[in-house]
GROMACS .gro file of C-alpha atoms in nm:
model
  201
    1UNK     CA    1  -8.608  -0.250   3.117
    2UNK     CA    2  -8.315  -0.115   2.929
    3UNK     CA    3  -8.045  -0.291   2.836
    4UNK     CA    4  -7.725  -0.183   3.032
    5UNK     CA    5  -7.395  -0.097   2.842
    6UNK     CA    6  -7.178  -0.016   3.160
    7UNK     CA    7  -6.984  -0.346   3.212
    8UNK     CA    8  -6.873  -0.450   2.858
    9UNK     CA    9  -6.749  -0.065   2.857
   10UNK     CA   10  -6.527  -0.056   3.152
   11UNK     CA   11  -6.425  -0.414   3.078
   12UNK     CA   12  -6.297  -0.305   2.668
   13UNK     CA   13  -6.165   0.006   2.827
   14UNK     CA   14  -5.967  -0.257   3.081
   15UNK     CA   15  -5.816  -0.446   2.814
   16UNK     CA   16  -5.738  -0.170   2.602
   17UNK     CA   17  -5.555  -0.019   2.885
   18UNK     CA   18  -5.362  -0.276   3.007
   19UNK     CA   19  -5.212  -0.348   2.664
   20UNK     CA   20  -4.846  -0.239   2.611
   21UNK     CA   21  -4.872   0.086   2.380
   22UNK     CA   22  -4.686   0.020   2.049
   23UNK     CA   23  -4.466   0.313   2.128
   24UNK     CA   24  -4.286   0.126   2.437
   25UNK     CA   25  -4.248  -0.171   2.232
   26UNK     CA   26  -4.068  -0.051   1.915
   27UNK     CA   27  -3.818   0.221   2.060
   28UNK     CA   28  -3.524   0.235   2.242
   29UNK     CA   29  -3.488   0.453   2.551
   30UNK     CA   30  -3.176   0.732   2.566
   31UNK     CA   31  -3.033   0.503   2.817
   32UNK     CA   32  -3.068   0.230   2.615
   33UNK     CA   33  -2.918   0.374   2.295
   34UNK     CA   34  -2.643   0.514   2.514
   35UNK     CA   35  -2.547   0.170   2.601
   36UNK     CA   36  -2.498  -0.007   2.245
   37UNK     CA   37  -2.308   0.338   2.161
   38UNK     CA   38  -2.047   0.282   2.431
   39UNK     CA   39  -2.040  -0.100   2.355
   40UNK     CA   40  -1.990  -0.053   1.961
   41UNK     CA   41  -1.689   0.247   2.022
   42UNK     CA   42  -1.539   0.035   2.276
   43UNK     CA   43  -1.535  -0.308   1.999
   44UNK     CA   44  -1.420  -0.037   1.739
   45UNK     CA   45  -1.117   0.049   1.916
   46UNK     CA   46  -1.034  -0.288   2.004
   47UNK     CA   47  -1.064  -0.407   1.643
   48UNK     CA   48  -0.830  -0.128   1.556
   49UNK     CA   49  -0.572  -0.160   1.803
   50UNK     CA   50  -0.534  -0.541   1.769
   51UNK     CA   51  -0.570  -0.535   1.332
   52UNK     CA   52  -0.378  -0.197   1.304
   53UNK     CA   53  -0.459  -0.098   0.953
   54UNK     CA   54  -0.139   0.117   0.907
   55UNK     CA   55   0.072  -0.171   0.996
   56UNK     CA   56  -0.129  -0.401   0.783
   57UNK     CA   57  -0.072  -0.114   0.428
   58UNK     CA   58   0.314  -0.084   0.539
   59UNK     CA   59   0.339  -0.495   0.576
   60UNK     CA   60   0.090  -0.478   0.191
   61UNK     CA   61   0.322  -0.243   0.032
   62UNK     CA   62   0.641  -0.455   0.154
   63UNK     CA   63   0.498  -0.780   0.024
   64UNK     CA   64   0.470  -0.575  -0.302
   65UNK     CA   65   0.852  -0.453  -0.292
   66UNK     CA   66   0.939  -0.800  -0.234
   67UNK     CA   67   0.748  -0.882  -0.585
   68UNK     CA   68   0.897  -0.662  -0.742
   69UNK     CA   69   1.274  -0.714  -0.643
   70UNK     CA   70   1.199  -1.125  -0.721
   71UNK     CA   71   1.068  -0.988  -1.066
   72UNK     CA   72   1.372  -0.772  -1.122
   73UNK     CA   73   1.593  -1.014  -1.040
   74UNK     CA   74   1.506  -1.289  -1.250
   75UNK     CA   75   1.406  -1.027  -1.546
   76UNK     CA   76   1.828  -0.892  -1.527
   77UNK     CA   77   1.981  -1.255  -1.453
   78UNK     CA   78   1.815  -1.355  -1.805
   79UNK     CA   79   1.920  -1.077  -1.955
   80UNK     CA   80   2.292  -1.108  -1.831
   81UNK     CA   81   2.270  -1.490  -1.945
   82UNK     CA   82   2.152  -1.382  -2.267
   83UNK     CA   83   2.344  -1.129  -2.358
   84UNK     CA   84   2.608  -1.017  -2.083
   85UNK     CA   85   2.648  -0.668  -2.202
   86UNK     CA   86   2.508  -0.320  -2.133
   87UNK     CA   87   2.392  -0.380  -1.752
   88UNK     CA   88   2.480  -0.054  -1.682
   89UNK     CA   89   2.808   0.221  -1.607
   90UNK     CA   90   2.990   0.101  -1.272
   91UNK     CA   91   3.025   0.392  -0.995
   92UNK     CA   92   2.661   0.518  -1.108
   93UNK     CA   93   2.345   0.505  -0.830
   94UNK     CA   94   2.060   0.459  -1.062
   95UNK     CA   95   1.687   0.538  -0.892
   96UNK     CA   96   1.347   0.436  -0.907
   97UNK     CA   97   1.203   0.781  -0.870
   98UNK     CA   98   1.241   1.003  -1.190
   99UNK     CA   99   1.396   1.355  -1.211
  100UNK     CA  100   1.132   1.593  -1.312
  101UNK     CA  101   1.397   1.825  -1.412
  102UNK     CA  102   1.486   1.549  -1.688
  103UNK     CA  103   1.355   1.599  -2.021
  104UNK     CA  104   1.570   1.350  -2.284
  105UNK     CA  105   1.597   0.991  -2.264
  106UNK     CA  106   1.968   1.020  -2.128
  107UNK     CA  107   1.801   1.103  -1.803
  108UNK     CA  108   2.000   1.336  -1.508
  109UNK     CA  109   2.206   1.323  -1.213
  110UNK     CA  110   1.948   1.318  -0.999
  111UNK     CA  111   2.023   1.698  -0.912
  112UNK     CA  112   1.627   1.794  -0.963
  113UNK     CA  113   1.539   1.603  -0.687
  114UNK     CA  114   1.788   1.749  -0.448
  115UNK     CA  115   2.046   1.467  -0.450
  116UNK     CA  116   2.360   1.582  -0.428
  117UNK     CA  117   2.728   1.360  -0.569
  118UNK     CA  118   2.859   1.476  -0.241
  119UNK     CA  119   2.662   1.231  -0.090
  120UNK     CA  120   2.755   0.936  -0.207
  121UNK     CA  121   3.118   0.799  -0.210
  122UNK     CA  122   3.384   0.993  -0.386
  123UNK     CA  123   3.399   0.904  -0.783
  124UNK     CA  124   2.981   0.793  -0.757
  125UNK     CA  125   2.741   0.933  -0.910
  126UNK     CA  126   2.330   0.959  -0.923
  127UNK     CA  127   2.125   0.896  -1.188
  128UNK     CA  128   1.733   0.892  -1.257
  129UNK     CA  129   1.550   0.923  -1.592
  130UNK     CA  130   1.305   1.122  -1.700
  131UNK     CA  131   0.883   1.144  -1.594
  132UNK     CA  132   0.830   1.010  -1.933
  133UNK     CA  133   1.098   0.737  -1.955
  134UNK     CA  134   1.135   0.606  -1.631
  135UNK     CA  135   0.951   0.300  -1.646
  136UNK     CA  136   1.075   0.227  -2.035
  137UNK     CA  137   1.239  -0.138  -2.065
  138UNK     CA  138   1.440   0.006  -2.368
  139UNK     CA  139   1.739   0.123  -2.175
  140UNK     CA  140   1.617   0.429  -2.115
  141UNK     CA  141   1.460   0.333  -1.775
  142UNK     CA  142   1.552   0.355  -1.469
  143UNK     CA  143   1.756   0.019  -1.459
  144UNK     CA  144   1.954   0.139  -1.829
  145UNK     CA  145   1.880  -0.169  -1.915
  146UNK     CA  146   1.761  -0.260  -2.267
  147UNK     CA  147   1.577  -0.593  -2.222
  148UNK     CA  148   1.391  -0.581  -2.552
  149UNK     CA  149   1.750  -0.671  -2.694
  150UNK     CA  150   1.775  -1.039  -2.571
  151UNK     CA  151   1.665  -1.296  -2.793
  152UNK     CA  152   1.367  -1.367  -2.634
  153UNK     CA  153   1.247  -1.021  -2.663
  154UNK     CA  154   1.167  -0.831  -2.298
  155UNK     CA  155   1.048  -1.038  -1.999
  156UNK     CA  156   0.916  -0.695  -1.823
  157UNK     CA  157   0.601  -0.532  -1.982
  158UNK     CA  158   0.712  -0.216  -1.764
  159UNK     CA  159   0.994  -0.142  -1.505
  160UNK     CA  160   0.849  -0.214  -1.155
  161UNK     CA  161   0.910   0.139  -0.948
  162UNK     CA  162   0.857   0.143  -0.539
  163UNK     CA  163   0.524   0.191  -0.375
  164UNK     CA  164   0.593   0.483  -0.259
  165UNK     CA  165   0.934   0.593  -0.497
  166UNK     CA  166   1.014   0.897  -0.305
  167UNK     CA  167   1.324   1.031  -0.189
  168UNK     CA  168   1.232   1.204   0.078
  169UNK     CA  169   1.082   0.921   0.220
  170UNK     CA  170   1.403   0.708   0.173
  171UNK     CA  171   1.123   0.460  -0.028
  172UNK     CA  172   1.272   0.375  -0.386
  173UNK     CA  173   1.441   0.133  -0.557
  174UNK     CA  174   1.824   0.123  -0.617
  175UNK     CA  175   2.015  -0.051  -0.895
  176UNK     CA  176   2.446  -0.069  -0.899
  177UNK     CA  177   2.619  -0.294  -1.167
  178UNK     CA  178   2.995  -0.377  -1.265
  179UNK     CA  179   3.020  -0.568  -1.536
  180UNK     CA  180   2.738  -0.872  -1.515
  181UNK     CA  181   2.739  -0.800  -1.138
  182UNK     CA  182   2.472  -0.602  -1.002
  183UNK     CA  183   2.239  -0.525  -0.728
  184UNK     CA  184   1.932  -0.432  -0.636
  185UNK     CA  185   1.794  -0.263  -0.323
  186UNK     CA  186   1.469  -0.203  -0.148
  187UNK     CA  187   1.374  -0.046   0.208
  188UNK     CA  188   1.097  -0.220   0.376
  189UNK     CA  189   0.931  -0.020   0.614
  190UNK     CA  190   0.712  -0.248   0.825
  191UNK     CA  191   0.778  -0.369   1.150
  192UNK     CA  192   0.754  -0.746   1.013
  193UNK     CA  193   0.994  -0.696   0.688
  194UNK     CA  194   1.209  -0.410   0.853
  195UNK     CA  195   1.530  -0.520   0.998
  196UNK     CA  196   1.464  -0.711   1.357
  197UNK     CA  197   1.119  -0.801   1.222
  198UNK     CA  198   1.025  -1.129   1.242
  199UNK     CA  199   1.052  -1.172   0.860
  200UNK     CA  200   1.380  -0.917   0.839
  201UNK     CA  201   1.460  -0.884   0.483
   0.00000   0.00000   0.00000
């Protein structure tokens, strides 16, 4: 009598059959992937609209005017304590953003980058220095103040300029002196630091 094969067969082809196929259990349907698409856009956008990354540069570049004007400040009240002289020529603008039009160290009027006396109170004037000068601490900066003359040599490696330092964004810095009085002026443009913020500056 032979040996019969039948039964072991059907029951191996059974268990062979009723085992989930590797391809169903390591891929994702189109529905599936459809889903976690929606779910991960949707996420996105809410992580955008609640961080807001432009607001979050604007409020970064702020906190860097801020630094800058604090620097400034202390770096010209030495100097005025120090020596109390040559702050710079009252009735005179003087700007952050350089003149490419300028070429000596006596700097310009400002004319190169379309600023015009006629804008500015009658008997003031503009002035910027040159690409090459601008950010000099020798006097020949944009603040025409020589710092490496106090006694204690210069307290700024470089003149800080605005993150930005354009006119035609109205984002530069401003310096006006009369005698060992002076000023110095920044626009913030964030909602925070901008005027009605909740830190107005």
């Amino acid at each position: 009598m032979r040996p019969t094969t039948t039964i072991p067969l059907i029951m191996a082809f059974y268990f062979e059959s009723t085992k989930p196929s590797a391809r169903s259990r390591l891929s994702f349907t189109l529905i599936e992937l459809l889903i976690v698409i929606a779910v991960i856009a949707v996420l996105a956008t809410v992580v955008i609209l609640v961080i807001n990354p432009a607001e979050l540069l604007k409020e970064s570049r702020d906190a860097n005017r801020l630094s800058d004007m604090k620097t400034l400040d202390q770096a010209i009240e030495l100097y005025s304590e120090d020596v109390g002289t040559g702050m710079g020529t009252s009735s005179v603008l003087y700007l952050s953003v350089p003149d490419p039009t300028a070429t000596t160290s006596a700097g310009s009027d400002c004319s190169g980058l379309g600023l015009s006396s006629s804008s500015l109170p009658s008997g003031w004037a503009w002035h910027c220095a040159g690409p090459s000068y601008y950010k000099k601490v020798d006097g020949t900066g944009w603040i025409p103040i020589d710092f490496q003359s106090a006694s204690f040599g210069s307290s700024l490696g470089t003149e800080p300029v605005d993150p930005t330092n354009s006119t035609s964004s109205g984002l530069y810095y401003a310096y006006v002196a009369s005698g060992t009085n002076f000023e110095l002026t920044a626009l913030m443009e964030s909602g925070k630091y901008a005027m009605g913020g909740s830190k107005d500056v």
